[in-house]
Coordinates of C-alpha atoms and ligand atoms in Angstrom, one line a residue:
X1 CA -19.7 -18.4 45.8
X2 CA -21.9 -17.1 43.1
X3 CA -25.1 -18.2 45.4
X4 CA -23.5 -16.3 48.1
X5 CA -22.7 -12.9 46.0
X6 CA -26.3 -13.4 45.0
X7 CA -27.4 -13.1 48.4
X8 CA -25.1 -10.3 49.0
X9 CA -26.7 -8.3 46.4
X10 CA -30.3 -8.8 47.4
X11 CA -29.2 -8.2 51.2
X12 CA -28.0 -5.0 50.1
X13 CA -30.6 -4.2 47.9
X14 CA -32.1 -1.0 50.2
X15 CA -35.1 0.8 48.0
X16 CA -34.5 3.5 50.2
X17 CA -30.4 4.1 49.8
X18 CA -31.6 3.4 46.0
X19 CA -33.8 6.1 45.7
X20 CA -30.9 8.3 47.3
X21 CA -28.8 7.1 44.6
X22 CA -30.8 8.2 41.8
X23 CA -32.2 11.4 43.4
X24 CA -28.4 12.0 43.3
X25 CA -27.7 11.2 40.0
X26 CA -31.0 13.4 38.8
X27 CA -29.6 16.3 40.6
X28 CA -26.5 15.8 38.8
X29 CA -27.6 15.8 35.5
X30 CA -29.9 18.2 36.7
X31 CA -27.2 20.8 37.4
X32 CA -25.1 20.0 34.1
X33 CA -28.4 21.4 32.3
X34 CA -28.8 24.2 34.5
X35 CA -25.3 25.1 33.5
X36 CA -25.7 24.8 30.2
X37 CA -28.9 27.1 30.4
X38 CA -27.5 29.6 32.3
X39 CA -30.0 29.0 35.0
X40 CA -27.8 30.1 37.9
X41 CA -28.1 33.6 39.2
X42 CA -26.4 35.5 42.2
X43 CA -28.2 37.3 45.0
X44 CA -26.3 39.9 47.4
X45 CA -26.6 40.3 50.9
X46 CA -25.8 43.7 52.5
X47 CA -22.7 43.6 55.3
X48 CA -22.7 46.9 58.1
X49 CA -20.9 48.6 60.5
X50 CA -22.0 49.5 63.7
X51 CA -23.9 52.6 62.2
X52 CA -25.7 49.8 59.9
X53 CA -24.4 51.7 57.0
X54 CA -23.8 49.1 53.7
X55 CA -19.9 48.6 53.6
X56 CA -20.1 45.2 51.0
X57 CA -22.4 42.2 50.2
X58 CA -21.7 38.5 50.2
X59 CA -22.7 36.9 46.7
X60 CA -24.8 33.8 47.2
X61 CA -25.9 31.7 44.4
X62 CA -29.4 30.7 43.3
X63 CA -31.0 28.0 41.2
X64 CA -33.8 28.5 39.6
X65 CA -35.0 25.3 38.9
X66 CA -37.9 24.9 35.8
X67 CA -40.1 22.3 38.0
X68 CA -39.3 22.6 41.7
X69 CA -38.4 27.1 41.8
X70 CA -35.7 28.1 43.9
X71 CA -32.9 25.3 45.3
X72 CA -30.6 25.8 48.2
X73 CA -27.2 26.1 47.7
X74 CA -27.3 24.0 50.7
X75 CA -28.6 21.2 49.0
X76 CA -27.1 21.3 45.6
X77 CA -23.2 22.5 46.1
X78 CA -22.7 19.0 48.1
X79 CA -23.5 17.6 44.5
X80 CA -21.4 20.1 42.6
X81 CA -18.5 19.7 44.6
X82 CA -18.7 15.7 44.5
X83 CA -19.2 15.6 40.7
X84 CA -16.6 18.9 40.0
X85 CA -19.8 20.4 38.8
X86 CA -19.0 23.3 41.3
X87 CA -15.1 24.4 39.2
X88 CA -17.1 26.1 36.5
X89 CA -20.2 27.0 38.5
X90 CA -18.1 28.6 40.7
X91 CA -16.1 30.5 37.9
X92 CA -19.6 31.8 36.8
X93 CA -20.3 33.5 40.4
X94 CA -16.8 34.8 40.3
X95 CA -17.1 36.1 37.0
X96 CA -20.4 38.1 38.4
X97 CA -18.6 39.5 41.1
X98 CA -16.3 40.9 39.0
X99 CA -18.1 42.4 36.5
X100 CA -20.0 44.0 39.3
X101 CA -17.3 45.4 41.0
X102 CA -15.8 46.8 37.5
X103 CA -19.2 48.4 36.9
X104 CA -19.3 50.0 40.5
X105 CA -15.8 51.4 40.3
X106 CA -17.2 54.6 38.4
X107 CA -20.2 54.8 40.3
X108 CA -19.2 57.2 43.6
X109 CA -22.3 55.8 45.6
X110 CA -21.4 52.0 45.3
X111 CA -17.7 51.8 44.5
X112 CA -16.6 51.7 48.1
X113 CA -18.4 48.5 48.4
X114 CA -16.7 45.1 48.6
X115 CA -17.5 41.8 47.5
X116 CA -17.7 38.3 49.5
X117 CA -17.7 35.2 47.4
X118 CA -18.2 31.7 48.9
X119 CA -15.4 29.1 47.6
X120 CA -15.3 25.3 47.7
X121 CA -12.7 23.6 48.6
X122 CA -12.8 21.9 45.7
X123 CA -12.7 24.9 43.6
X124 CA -10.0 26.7 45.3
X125 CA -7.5 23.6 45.1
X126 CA -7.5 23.8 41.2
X127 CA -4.3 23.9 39.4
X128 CA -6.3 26.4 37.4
X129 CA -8.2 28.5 40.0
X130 CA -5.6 31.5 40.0
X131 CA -5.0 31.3 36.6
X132 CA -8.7 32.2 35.9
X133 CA -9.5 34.2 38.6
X134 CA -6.3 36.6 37.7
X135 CA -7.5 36.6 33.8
X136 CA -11.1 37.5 35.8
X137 CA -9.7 40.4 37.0
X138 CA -7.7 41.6 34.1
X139 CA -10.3 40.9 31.6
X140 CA -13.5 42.5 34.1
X141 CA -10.9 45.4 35.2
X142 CA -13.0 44.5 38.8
X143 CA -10.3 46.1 41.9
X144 CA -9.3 42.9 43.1
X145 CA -9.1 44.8 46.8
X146 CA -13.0 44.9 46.6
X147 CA -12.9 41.2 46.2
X148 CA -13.1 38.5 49.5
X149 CA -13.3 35.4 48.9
X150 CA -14.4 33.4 51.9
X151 CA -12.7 30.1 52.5
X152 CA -14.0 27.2 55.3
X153 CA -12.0 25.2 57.9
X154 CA -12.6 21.9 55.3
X155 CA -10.0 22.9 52.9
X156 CA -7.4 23.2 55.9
X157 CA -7.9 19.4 56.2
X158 CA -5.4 18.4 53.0
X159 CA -3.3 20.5 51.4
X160 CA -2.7 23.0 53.4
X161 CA 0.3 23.7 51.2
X162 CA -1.6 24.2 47.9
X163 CA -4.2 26.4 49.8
X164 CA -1.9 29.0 51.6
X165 CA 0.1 29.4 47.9
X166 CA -3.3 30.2 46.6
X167 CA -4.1 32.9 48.9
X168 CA -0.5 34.3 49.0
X169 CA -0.8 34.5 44.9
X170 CA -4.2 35.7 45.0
X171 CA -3.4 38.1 47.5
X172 CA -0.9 40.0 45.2
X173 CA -3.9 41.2 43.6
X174 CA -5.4 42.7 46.6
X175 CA -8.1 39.9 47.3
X176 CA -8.2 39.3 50.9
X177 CA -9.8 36.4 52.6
X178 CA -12.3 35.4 55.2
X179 CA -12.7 32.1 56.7
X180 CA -16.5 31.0 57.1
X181 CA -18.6 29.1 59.5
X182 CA -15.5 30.1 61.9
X183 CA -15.6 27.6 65.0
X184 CA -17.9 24.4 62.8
X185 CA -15.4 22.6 61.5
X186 CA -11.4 21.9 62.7
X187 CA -9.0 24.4 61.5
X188 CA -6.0 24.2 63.8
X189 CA -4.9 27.4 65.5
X190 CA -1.3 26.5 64.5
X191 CA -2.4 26.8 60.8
X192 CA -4.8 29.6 61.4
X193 CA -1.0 31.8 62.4
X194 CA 0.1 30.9 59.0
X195 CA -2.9 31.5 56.9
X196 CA -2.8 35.2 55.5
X197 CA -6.8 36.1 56.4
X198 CA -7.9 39.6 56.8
X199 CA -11.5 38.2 58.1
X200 CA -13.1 35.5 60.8
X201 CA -16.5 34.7 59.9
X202 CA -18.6 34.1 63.4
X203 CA -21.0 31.4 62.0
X204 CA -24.5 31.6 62.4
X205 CA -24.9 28.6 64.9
X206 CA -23.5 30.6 67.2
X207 CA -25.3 34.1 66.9
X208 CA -28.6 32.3 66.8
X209 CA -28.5 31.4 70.6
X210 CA -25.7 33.8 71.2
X211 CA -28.5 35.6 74.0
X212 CA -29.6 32.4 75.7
X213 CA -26.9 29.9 75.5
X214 CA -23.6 31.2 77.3
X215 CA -21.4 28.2 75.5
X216 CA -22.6 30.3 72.2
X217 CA -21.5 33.4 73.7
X218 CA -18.1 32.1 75.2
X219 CA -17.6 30.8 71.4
X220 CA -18.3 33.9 69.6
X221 CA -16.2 36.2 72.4
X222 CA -13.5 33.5 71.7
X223 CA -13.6 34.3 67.9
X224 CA -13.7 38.2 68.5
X225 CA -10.8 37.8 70.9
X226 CA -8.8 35.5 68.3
X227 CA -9.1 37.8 65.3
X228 CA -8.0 40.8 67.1
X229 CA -5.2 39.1 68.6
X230 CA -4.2 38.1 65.5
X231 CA -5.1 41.7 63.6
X232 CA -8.1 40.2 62.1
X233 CA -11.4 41.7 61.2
X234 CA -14.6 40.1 62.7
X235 CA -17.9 39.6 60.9
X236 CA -20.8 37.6 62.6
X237 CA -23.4 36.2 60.2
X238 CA -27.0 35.1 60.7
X239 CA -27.7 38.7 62.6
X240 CA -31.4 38.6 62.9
X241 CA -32.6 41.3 65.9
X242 CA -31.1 44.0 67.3
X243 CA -30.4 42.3 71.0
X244 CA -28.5 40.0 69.4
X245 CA -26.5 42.5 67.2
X246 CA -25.8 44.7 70.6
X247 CA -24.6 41.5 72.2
X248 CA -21.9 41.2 69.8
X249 CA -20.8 44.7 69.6
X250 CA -20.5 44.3 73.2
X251 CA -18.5 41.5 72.7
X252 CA -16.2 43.7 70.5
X253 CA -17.9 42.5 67.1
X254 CA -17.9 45.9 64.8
X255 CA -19.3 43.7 61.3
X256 CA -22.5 42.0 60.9
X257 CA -24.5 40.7 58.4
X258 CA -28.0 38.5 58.3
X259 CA -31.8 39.2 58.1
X260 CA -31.6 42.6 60.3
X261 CA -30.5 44.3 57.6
X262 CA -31.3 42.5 54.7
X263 CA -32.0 38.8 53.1
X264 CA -30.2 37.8 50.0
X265 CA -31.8 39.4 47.5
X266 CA -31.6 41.1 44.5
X267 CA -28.4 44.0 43.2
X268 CA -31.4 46.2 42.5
X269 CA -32.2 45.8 45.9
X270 CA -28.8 46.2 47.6
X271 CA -28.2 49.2 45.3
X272 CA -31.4 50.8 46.9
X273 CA -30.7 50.3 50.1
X274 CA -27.4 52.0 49.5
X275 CA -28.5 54.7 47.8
X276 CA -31.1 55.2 50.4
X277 CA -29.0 55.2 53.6
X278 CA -26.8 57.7 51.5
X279 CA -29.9 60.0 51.3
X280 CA -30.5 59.3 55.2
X281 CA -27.4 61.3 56.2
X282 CA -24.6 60.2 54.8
X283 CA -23.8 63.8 53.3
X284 CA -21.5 62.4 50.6
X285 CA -24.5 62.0 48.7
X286 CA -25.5 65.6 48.4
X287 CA -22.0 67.4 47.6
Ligands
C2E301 P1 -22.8 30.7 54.1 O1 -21.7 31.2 53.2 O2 -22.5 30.5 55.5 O3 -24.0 31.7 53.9 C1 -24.8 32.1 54.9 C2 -26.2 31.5 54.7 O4 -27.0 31.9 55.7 C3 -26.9 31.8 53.4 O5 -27.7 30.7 53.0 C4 -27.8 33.0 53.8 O6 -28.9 33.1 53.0 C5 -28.2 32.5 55.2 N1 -28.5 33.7 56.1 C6 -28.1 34.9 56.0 N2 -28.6 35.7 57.0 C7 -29.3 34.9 57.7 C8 -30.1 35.1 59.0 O7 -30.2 36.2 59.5 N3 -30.7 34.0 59.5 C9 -30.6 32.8 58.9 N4 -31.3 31.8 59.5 N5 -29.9 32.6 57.8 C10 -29.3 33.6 57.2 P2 -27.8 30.2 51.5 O8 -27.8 31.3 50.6 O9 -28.8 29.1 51.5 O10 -26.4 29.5 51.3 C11 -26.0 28.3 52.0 C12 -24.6 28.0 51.8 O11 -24.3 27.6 50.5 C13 -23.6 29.1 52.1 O12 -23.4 29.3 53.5 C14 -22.4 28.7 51.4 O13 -21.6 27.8 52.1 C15 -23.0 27.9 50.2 N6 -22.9 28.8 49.0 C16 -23.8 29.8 48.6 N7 -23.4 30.4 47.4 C17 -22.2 29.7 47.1 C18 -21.3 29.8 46.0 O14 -21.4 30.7 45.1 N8 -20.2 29.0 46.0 C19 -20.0 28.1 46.9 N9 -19.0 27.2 46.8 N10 -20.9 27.9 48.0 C20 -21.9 28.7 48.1
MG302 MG1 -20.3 32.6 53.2
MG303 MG1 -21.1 31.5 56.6
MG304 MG1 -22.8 29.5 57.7

């Protein structure tokens, strides 16, 4: 037996699963440093109506890695959400949002501006999650009815329960919810009824070919269709050229957000472009 769980072991012995493995682990302990050195920032990326003017930004998080610059959420919150890495990153990103909403309530150009914030699954299921998020609030003084906190399909796959209790708590506070990557994943239309959104998030998959491919187009009409039969607003993402963004207006799409107007970058930045578009007509901005 001993022979045989010896061959076992060198049958299973792949170099290139192994170096997987420890790329993994690297990452991990990777992130627990970058936590402990603050090496996390946020970037903001501007959200218009159909005149283009500003009305929010989603917050998406950056790692600024010593070696290897800039990481992708992409690759890295996979990794924090296995390891739970992602409960106090996430807290951090919040806790930015906040503070910038509280410092843009007394600033008449910006304080009409709302705030999305991407949410693990993970993160969002925490017995603690409300707890902190409400002392957040309290502690920031950040309008909780600037906050959005965008939610994906995933977390409707277990405890549902748990989930909807969340947003109906949360939702005392004024923070509404969108539900990203609309369409990718599996959320049942019978729990969709009972979720209390305010926002479907067309994902990007589908804007990209949204001109060219008519399944895209029948998917993204079916989203616009869905959130305004169930009072919802729309928001596509991934918005990169104006035919596109006329596509979806015609479509009935009134939000959009992606490279057309602005990548993630900078608050400088977004605040610029703000005060800028304020300066091109908005006549608020010379009383
Ligand atoms: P997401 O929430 O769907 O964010 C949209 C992604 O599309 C962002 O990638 C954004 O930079 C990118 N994007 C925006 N406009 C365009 C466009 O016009 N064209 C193209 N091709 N891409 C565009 P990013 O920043 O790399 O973030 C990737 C994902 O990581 C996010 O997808 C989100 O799921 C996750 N993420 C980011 N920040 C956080 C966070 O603070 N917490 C959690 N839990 N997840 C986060
Ligand atoms: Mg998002
Ligand atoms: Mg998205
Ligand atoms: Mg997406």
């Amino acid at each position: 037996r001993a022979k045989n769980a010896g061959r076992n072991t060198v049958r299973f012995y792949d170099p290139e699963l192994h170096r997987a493995v420890e790329a993994r682990f690297e990452l991990e302990s990777e992130l627990r440093h970058a936590l402990d050195q603050d090496a996390f920032s946020v970037h903001y990326q501007p959200q218009v109506d159909t005149s283009g003017a500003v009305i929010g930004a989603e917050i998406l998080l950056r790692w600024k890695h010593a070696s290897r610059g800039m990481i992708s959420p992409a690759e890295f919150i996979p990794v924090a959400e296995q390891t739970g890495l992602i409960v106090p990153i996430g807290r951090k990103v919040l806790r930015a949002a906040c503070e910038q909403l509280a410092a843009w309530k007394h600033q008449p150009a910006f304080r009409d501006l709302t705030l999305s914030v991407n949410v693990s699954a993970r993160q969002f299921r925490h017995k603690y999650f409300v707890r902190d998020l409400a002392q957040t609030l309290e502690a920031t003084g950040a309008p909780g009815h600037r906050l959005k906190l965008e939610l994906t399909e995933s977390m409707l796959l277990e405890n549902v329960e748990t989930v909807i209790a969340h947003i109906e708590e949360l939702r005392s506070f004024g923070i509404e919810f969108s539900l990203d990557d609309f369409g990718t994943g599996y959320s049942s239309l019978a729990y969709l009824k009972r979720l209390p959104l305010a926002q479907l998030k067309i994902d990007q998959s589908f804007v990209r070919d949204v001109l060219d491919d008519p399944n895209d187009a029948a998917i993204a009409q079916m989203v616009v269709n869905l959130a305004h039969t169930l009072d919802l607003d729309v928001i596509a993402e991934g918005v990169e050229n104006d035919q596109q963004r006329a596509f979806l207006f015609g479509l009935g799409c009134r939000h959009f957000q992606g490279y057309l107007y602005g990548h993630p970058d900078t608050l400088a930045e977004l605040e610029a472009l703000v005060l800028r578009q304020n300066d091109n007509g908005n006549p608020a901005a010379h009383p």
